[in-house]
Short mmCIF file of C-alpha atoms in Angstrom, two decimals:
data_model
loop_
_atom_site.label_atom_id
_atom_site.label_comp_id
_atom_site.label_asym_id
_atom_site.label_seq_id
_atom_site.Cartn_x
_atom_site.Cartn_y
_atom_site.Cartn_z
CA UNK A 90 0.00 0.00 0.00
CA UNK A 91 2.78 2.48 0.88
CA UNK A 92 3.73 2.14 -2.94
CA UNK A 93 0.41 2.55 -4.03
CA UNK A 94 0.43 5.68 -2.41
CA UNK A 95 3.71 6.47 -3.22
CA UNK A 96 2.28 5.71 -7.08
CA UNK A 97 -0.69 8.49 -6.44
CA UNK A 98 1.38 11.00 -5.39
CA UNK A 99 3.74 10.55 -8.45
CA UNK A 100 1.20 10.11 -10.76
CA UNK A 101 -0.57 13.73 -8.77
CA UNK A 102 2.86 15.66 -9.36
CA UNK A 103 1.90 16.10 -13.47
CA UNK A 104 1.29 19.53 -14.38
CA UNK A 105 -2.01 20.30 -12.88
CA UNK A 106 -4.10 23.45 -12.97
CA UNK A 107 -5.66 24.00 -9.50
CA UNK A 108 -9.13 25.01 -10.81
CA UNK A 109 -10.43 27.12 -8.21
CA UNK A 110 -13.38 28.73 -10.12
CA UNK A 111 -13.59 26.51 -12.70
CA UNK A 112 -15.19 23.18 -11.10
CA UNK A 113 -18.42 23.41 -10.63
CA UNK A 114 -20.08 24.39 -7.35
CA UNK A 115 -22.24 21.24 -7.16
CA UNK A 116 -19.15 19.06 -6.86
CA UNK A 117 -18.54 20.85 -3.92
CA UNK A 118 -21.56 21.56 -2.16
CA UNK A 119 -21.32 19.71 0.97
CA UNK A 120 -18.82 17.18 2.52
CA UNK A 121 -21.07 14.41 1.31
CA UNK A 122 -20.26 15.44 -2.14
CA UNK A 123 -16.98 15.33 -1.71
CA UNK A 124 -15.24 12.25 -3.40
CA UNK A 125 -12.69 10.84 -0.68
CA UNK A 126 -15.54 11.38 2.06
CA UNK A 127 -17.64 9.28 -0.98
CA UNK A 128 -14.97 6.66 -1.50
CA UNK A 129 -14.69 5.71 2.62
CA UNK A 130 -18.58 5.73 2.50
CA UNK A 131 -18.26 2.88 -0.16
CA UNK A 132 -15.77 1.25 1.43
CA UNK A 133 -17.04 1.12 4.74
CA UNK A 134 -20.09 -0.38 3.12
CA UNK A 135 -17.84 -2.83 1.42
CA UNK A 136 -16.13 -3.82 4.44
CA UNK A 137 -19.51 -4.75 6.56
CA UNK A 138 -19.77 -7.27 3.75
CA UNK A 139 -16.32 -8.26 3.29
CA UNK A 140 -15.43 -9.01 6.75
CA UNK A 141 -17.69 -10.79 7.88
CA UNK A 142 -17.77 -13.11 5.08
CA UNK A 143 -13.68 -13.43 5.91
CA UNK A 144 -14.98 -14.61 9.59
CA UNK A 145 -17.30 -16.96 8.14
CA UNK A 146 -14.30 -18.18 5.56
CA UNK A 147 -12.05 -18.85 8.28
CA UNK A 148 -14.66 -20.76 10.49
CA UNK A 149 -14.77 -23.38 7.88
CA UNK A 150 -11.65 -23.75 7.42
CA UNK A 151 -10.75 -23.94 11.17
CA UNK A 152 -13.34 -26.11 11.73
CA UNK A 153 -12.22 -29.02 8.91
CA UNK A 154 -15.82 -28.31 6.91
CA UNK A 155 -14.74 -30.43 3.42
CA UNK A 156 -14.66 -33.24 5.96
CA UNK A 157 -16.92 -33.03 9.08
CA UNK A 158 -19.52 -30.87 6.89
CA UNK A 159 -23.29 -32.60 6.08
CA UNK A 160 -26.57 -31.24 5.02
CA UNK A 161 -28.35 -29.36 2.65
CA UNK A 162 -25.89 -26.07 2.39
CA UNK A 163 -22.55 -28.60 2.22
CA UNK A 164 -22.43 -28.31 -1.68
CA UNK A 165 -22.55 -24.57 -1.26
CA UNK A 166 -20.18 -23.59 1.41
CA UNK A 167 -17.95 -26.55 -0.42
CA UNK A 168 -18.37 -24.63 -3.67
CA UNK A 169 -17.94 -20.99 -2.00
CA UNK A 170 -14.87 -21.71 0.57
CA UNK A 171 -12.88 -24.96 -1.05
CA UNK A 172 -13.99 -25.31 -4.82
CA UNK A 173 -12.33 -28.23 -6.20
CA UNK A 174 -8.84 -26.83 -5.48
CA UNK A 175 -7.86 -28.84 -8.83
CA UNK A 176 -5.68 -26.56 -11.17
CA UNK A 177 -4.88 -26.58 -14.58
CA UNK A 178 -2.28 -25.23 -17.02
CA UNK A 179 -4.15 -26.28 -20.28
CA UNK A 180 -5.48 -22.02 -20.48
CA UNK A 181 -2.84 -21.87 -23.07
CA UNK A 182 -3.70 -24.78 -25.08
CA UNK A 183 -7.18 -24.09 -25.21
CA UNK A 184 -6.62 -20.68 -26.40
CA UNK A 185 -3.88 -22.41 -29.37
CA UNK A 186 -6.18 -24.54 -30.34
CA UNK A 187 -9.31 -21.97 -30.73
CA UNK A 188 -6.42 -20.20 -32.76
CA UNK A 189 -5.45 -23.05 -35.04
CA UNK A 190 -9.22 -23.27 -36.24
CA UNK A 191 -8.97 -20.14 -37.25
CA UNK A 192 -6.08 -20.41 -39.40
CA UNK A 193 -7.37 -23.39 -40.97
CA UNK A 194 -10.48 -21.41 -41.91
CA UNK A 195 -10.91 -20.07 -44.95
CA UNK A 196 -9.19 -16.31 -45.91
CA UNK A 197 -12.75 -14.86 -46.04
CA UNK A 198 -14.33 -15.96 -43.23
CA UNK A 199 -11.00 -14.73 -41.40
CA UNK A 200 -11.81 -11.50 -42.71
CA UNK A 201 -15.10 -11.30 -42.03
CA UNK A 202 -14.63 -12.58 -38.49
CA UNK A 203 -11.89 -9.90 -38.09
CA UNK A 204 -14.30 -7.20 -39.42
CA UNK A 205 -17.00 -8.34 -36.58
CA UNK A 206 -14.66 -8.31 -33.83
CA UNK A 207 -13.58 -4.73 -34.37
CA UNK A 208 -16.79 -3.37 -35.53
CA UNK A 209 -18.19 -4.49 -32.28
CA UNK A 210 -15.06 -3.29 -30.01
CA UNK A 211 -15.44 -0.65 -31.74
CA UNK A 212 -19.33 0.61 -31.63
CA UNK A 213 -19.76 -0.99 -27.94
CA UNK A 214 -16.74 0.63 -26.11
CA UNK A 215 -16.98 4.21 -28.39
CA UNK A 216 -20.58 4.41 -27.37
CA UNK A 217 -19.88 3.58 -23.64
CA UNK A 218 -17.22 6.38 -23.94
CA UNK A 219 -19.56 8.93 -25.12
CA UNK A 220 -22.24 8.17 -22.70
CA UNK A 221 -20.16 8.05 -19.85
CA UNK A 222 -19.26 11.36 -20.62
CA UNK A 223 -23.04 12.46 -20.99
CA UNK A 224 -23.98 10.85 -17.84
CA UNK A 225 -21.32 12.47 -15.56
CA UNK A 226 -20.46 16.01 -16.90
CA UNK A 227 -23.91 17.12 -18.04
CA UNK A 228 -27.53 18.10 -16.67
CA UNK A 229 -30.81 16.34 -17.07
CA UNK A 230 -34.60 18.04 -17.10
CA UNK A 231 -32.79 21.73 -17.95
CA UNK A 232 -35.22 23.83 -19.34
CA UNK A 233 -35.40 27.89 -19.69
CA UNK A 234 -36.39 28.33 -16.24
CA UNK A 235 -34.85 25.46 -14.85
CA UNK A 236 -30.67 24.48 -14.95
CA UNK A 237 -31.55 20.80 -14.56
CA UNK A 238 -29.76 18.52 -11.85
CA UNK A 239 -26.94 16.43 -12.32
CA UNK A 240 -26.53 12.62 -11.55
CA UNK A 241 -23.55 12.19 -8.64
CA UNK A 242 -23.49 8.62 -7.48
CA UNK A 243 -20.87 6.66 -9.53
CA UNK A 244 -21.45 3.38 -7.56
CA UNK A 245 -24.82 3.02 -9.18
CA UNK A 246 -23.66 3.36 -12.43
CA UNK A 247 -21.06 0.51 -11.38
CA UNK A 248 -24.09 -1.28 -10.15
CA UNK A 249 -25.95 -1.34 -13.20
CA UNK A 250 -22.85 -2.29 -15.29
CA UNK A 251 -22.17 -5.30 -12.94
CA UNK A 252 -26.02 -6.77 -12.80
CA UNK A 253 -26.20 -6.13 -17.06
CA UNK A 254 -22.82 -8.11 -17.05
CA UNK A 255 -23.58 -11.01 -14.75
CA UNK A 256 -26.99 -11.68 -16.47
CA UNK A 257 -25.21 -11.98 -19.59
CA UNK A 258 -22.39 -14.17 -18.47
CA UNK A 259 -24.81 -16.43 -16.53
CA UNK A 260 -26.91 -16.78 -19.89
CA UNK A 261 -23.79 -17.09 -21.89
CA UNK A 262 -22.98 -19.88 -19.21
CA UNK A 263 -25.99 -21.62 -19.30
CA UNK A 264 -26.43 -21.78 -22.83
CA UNK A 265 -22.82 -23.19 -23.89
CA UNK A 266 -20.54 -25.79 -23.00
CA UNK A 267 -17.79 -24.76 -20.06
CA UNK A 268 -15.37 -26.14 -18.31
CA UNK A 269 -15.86 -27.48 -15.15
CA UNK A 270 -15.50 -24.78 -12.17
CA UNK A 271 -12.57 -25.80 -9.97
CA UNK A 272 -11.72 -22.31 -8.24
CA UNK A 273 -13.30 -21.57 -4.80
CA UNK A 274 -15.56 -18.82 -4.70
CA UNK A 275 -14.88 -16.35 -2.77
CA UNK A 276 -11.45 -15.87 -4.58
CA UNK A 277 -13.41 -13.69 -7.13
CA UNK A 278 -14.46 -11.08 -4.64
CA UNK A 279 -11.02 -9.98 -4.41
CA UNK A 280 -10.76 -9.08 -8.30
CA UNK A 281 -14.52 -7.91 -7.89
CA UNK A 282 -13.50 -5.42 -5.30
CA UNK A 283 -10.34 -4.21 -7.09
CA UNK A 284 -12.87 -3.64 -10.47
CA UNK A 285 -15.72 -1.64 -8.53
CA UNK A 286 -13.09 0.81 -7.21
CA UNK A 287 -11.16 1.08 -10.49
CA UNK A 288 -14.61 1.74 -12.32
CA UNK A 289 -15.50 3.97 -9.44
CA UNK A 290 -12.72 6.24 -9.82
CA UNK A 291 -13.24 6.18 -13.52
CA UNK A 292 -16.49 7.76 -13.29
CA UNK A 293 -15.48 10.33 -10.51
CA UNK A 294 -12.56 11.67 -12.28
CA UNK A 295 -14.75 12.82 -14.92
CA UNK A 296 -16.11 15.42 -13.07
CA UNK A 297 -12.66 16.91 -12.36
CA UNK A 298 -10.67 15.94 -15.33
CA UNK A 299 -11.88 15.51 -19.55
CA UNK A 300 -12.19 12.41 -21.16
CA UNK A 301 -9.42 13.07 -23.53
CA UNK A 302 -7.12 13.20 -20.36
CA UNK A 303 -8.98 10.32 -19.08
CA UNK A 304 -8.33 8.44 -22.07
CA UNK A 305 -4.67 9.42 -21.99
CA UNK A 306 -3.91 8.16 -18.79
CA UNK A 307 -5.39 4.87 -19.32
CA UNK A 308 -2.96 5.12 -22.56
CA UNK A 309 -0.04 5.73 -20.29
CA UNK A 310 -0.83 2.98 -17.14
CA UNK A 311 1.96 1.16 -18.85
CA UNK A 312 4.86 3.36 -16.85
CA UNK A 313 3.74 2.98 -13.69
CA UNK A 314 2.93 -1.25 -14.35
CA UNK A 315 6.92 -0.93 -15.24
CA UNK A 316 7.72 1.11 -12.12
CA UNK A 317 5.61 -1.45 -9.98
CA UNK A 318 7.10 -4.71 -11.58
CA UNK A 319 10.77 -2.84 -11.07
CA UNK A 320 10.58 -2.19 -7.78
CA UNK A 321 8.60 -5.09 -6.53
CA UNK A 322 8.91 -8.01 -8.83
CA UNK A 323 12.91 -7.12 -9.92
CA UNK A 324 11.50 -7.22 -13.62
CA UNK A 325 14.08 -6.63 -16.41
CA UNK A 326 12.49 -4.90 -19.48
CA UNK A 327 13.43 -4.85 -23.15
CA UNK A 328 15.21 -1.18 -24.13
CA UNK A 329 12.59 -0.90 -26.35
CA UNK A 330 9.96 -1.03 -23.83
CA UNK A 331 11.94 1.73 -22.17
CA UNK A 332 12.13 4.02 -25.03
CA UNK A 333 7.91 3.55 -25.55
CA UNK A 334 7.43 4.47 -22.09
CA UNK A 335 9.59 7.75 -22.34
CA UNK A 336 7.74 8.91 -25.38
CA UNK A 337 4.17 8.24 -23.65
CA UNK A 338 5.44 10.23 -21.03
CA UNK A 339 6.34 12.89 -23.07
CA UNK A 340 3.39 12.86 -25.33
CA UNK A 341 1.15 12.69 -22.23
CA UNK A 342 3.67 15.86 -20.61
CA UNK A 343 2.64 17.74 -23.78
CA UNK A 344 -1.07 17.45 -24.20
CA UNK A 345 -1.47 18.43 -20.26
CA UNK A 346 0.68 21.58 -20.83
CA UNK A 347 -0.69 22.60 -23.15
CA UNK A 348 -4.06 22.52 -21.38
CA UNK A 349 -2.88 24.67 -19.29
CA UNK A 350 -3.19 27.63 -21.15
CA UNK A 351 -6.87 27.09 -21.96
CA UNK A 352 -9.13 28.46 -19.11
CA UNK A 353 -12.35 25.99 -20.84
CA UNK A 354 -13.46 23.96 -18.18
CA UNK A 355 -13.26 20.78 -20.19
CA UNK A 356 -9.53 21.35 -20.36
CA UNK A 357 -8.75 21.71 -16.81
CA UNK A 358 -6.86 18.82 -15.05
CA UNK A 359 -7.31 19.11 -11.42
CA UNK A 360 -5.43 17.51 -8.15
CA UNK A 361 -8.50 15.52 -7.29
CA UNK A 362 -8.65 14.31 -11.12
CA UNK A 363 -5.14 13.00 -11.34
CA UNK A 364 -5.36 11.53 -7.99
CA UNK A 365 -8.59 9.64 -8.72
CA UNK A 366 -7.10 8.40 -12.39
CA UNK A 367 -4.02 7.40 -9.94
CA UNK A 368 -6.70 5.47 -8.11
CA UNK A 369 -8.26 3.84 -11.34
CA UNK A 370 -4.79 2.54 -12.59
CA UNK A 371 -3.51 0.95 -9.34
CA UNK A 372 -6.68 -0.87 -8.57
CA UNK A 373 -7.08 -1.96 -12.23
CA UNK A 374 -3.41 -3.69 -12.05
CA UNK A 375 -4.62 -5.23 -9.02
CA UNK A 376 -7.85 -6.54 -10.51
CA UNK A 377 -5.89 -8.03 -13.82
CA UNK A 378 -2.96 -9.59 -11.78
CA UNK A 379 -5.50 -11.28 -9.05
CA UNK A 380 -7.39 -12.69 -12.83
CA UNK A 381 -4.03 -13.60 -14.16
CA UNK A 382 -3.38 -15.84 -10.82
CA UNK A 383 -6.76 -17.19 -10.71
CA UNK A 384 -6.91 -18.60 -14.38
CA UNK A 385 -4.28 -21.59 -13.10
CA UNK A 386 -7.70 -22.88 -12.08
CA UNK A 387 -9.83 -24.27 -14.71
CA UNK A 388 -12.24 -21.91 -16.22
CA UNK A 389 -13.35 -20.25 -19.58
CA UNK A 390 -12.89 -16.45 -19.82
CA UNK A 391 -16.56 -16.00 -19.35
CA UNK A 392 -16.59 -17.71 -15.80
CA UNK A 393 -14.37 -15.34 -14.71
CA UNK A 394 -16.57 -12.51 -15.74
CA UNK A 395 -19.64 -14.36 -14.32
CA UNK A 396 -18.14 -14.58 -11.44
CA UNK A 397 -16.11 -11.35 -10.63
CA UNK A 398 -19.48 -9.56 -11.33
CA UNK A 399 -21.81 -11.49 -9.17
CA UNK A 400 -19.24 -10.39 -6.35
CA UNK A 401 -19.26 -6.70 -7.56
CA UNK A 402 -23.08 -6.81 -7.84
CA UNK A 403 -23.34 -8.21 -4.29
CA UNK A 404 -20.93 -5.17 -2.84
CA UNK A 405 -22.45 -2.66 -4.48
CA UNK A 406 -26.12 -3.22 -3.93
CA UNK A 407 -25.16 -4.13 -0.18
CA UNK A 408 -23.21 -0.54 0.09
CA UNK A 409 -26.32 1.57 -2.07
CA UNK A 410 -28.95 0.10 0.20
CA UNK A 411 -26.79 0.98 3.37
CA UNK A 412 -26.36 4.57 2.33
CA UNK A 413 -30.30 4.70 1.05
CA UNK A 414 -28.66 5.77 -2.10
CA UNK A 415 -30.08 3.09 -4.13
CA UNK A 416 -33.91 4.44 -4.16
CA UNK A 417 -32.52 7.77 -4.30
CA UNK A 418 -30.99 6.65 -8.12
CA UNK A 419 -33.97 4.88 -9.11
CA UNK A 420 -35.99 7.79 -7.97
CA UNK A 421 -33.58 9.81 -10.38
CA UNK A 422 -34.53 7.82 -13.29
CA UNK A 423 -38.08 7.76 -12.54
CA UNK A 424 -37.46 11.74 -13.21
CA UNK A 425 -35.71 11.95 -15.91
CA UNK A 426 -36.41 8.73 -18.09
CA UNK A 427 -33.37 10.27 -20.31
CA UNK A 428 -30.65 9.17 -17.73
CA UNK A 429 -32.58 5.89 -17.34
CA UNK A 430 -32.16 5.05 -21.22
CA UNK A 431 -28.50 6.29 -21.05
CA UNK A 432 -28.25 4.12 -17.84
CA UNK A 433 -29.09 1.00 -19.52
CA UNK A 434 -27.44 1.64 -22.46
CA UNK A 435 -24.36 2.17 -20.69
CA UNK A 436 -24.54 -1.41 -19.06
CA UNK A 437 -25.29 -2.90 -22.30
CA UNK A 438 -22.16 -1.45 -24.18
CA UNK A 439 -20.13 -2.78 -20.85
CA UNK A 440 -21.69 -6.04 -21.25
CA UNK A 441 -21.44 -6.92 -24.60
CA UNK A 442 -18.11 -5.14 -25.01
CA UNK A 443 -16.56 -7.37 -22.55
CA UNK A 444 -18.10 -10.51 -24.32
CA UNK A 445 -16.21 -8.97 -27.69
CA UNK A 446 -13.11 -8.58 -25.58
CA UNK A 447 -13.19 -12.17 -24.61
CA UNK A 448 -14.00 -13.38 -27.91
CA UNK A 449 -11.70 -11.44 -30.10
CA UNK A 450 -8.50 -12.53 -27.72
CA UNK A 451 -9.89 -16.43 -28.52
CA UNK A 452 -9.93 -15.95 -31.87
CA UNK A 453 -6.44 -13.14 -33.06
CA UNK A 454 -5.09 -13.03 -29.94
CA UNK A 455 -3.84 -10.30 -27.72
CA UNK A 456 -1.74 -8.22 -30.29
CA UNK A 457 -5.03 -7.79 -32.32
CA UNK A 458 -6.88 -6.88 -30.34
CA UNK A 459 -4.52 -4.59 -28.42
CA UNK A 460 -4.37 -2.47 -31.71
CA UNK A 461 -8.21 -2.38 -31.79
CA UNK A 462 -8.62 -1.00 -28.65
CA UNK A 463 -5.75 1.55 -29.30
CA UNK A 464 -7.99 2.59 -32.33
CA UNK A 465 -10.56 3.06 -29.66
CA UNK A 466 -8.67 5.25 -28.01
CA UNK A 467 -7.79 7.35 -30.90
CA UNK A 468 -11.25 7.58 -31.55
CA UNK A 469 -12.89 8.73 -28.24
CA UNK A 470 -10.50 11.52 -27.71
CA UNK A 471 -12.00 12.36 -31.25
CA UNK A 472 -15.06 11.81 -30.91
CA UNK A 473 -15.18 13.50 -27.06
CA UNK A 474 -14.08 16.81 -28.93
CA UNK A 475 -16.40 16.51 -31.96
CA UNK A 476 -19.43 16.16 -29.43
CA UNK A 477 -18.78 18.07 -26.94
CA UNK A 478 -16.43 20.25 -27.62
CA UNK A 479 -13.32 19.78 -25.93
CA UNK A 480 -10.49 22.79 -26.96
CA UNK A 481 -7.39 20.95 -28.01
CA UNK A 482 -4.19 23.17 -29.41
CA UNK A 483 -1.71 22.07 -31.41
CA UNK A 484 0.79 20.90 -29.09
CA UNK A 485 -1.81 18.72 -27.62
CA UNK A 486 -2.99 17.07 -30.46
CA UNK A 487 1.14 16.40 -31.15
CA UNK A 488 1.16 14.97 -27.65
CA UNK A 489 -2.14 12.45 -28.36
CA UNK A 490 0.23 11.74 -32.02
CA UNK A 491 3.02 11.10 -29.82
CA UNK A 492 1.48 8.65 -27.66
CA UNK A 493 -0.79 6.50 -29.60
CA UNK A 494 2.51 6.11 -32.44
CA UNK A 495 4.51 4.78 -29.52
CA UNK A 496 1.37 2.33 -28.31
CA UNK A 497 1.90 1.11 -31.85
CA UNK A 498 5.47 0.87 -31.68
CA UNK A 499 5.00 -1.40 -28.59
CA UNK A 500 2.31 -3.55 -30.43
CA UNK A 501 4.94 -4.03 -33.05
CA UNK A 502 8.58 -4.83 -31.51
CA UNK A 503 6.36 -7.25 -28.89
CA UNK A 504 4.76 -9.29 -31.71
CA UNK A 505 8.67 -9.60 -33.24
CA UNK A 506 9.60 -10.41 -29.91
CA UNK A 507 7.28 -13.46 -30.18
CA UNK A 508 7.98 -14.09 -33.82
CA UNK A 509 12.06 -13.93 -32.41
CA UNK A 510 10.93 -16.68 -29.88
CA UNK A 511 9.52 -18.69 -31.50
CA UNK A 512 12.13 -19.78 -34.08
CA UNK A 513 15.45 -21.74 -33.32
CA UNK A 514 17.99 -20.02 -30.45
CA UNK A 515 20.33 -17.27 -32.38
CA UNK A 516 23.72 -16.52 -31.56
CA UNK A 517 22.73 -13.30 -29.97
CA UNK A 518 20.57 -12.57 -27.42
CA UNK A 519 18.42 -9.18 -26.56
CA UNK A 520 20.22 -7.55 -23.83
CA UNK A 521 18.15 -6.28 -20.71
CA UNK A 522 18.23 -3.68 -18.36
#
């Protein structure tokens, strides 16, 4: 934790404009809009669930359960505390084989499959992008007379993304052959914890911070994943992986600079915003390493989503009923029927974007669809200014160049680094640092 925070504060000490007039008042009204006093609201709702579900986890396994248990709730608890505890490495060759099919396919259908994959990335995670931005930085119900009100509660938005997401993984489930579950329950809750307070921070941050610079510093999450495997896990990197890095940096260093000299609120990168993105990055390397680890279990892709989201929908609906916040939202949407459309549409994207995530990694692997999503990138920031009207000079839009070319340039030296390793030793080997 103490380089987690150490992380924030690096990540805080960017060029930031402290925008004293410039955020709006209702961010600010009272403490209980303020987002830190928010965030320990959430997570002391979190922990009444959490620990006393660890007590409960420990009883069992203090008291020898798996053997002395009987009854009706034995196959639960079993399933929820133990699992099967039986691992497997054979991720990989699923994956390979799924992969070999697809070679052996015919050009065209490779094509077209290609074509669906991104079209789909694409018009699910560009539309969630948009919305998002709708949802959190504008007013519903204004009318000549009237300014409107805003929506403030991130968590339900989180909410409704998680239930969407679990229905359709339970379907998806249900419907199709998987693999048999070996991993004990409760393990996801971990993962499901890390992704409600990455996704939580996501949506706050918007209301300090633009969704360019939002989608920038997602971009850029790959210095301080170096920093953290550096300094904790004694990684060596490739120079070239170096040199990427140094130009994010830069490109990033230049787009926020020159925000600097635009007053427009949607330019205007505050300390809150920055810390809050700081947030979103840590916990999201949390939530993919804790995946990573639990995938030496046997389990499809969709599993995992099944099951990190009934978790997140469990935390979240426990915490919004314990605040009273949850009647509050749906009282929101009863207003403004709007937000409620945007609402659902939201979770949908989420949904089905992670189920396009899933399948296009199956089918082209990670370097394809790492260049997709890069595309996606390129695209919100464009699309963010076309609709609603974010000021960008020409230094910045050099810095978002900058950036996204060395994204590429990482795409490309790590697929010849696979290409490189997978043919016969050579003489010489790449030197690391």
């Amino acid at each position: 934790m103490g380089r987690s925070f150490c992380l924030a504060l690096a990540l805080a000490a960017l060029p930031t404009v402290a925008a004293n007039e410039e955020v709006p008042v209702t961010h600010q009204d009272s403490w209980g809009d303020f987002w830190l006093f928010r965030f320990l609201v959430n997570a002391a709702g979190y922990a009444s669930i959490v620990v006393p579900g660890f007590l409960l986890i420990q009883y069992f396994k203090k008291k020898n359960y798996l053997e002395t248990g009987r009854g009706v709730c034995f196959p639960v608890i079993k399933s929820c505390v133990f699992g099967n505890e039986a691992k497997s490495g054979n991720q990989d060759d699923a994956l390979l084989a799924a992969r070999n099919e697809t070679v052996e396919s015919s050009t065209a259908r490779q094509i077209f499959k290609l074509l669906f994959c991104a079209a789909g990335l694409q018009i699910s995670y560009l539309t969630w992008g948009v919305l998002q931005e709708r949802v959190m930085t504008r007013t519903y119900g204004a009318t000549e007379s009237d300014p409107g009100e805003k929506f403030k509660d991130s968590q339900f938005l989180v909410f409704m993304n998680r239930i969407l997401a679990c229905t359709v993984a339970g379907l998806y489930c249900a419907l199709t052959k998987q693999p048999r579950h070996g991993a004990p329950m409760y393990k996801y809750s971990f993962a499901s914890l890390s992704n409600i307070l990455s996704s939580w921070c996501q949506y706050e941050a918007l209301k300090y911070i633009s969704f360019p610079t939002q989608v920038l510093a997602k971009a850029s999450k790959v210095i301080p994943v170096m920093l953290m495997g550096k300094l904790v896990s004694r990684k060596s990197y490739e120079y070239w992986e170096y040199l990427t890095a140094a130009l994010i940096s830069v490109g990033v260093s230049m787009f926020l600079l020159s925000s600097t000299h635009d007053k427009h609120l949607s330019t205007v990168t505050t300390f809150s915003g920055v810390v809050l993105l700081a947030g979103y990055i840590v916990f999201d390397s949390f939530t993919s390493n804790w995946q990573d680890a639990l995938f030496t279990y046997k389990m499809s892709s969709v599993q995992m989503m099944f099951g990190v989201n009934v978790f997140s929908c469990l935390f979240t609906v426990g915490s919004l009923l314990e605040q009273g916040a949850l009647l509050e939202s749906v009282r929101f949407m009863a207003r403004h029927s709007e937000f409620a459309a945007h609402a659902v549409l939201l979770s949908v994207c989420s949904a089905f974007g992670q189920l396009f995530i899933f399948y296009t990694i199956n089918q082209f692997g990670a370097a394809v669809f790492t260049i997709i999503m890069t595309l996606r990138q390129a695209f919100a920031i464009l699309l963010s200014c076309l609709i609603y009207g974010h000021a960008v000079t020409v230094v910045g839009g050099l810095g978002v160049g900058v950036v996204f070319t060395a994204l590429f340039l990482r795409v490309y030296a790590r697929s010849r680094m696979k290409k490189r390793a997978k043919k016969p030793p050579a003489e010489t080997t790449v030197q690391k640092v």
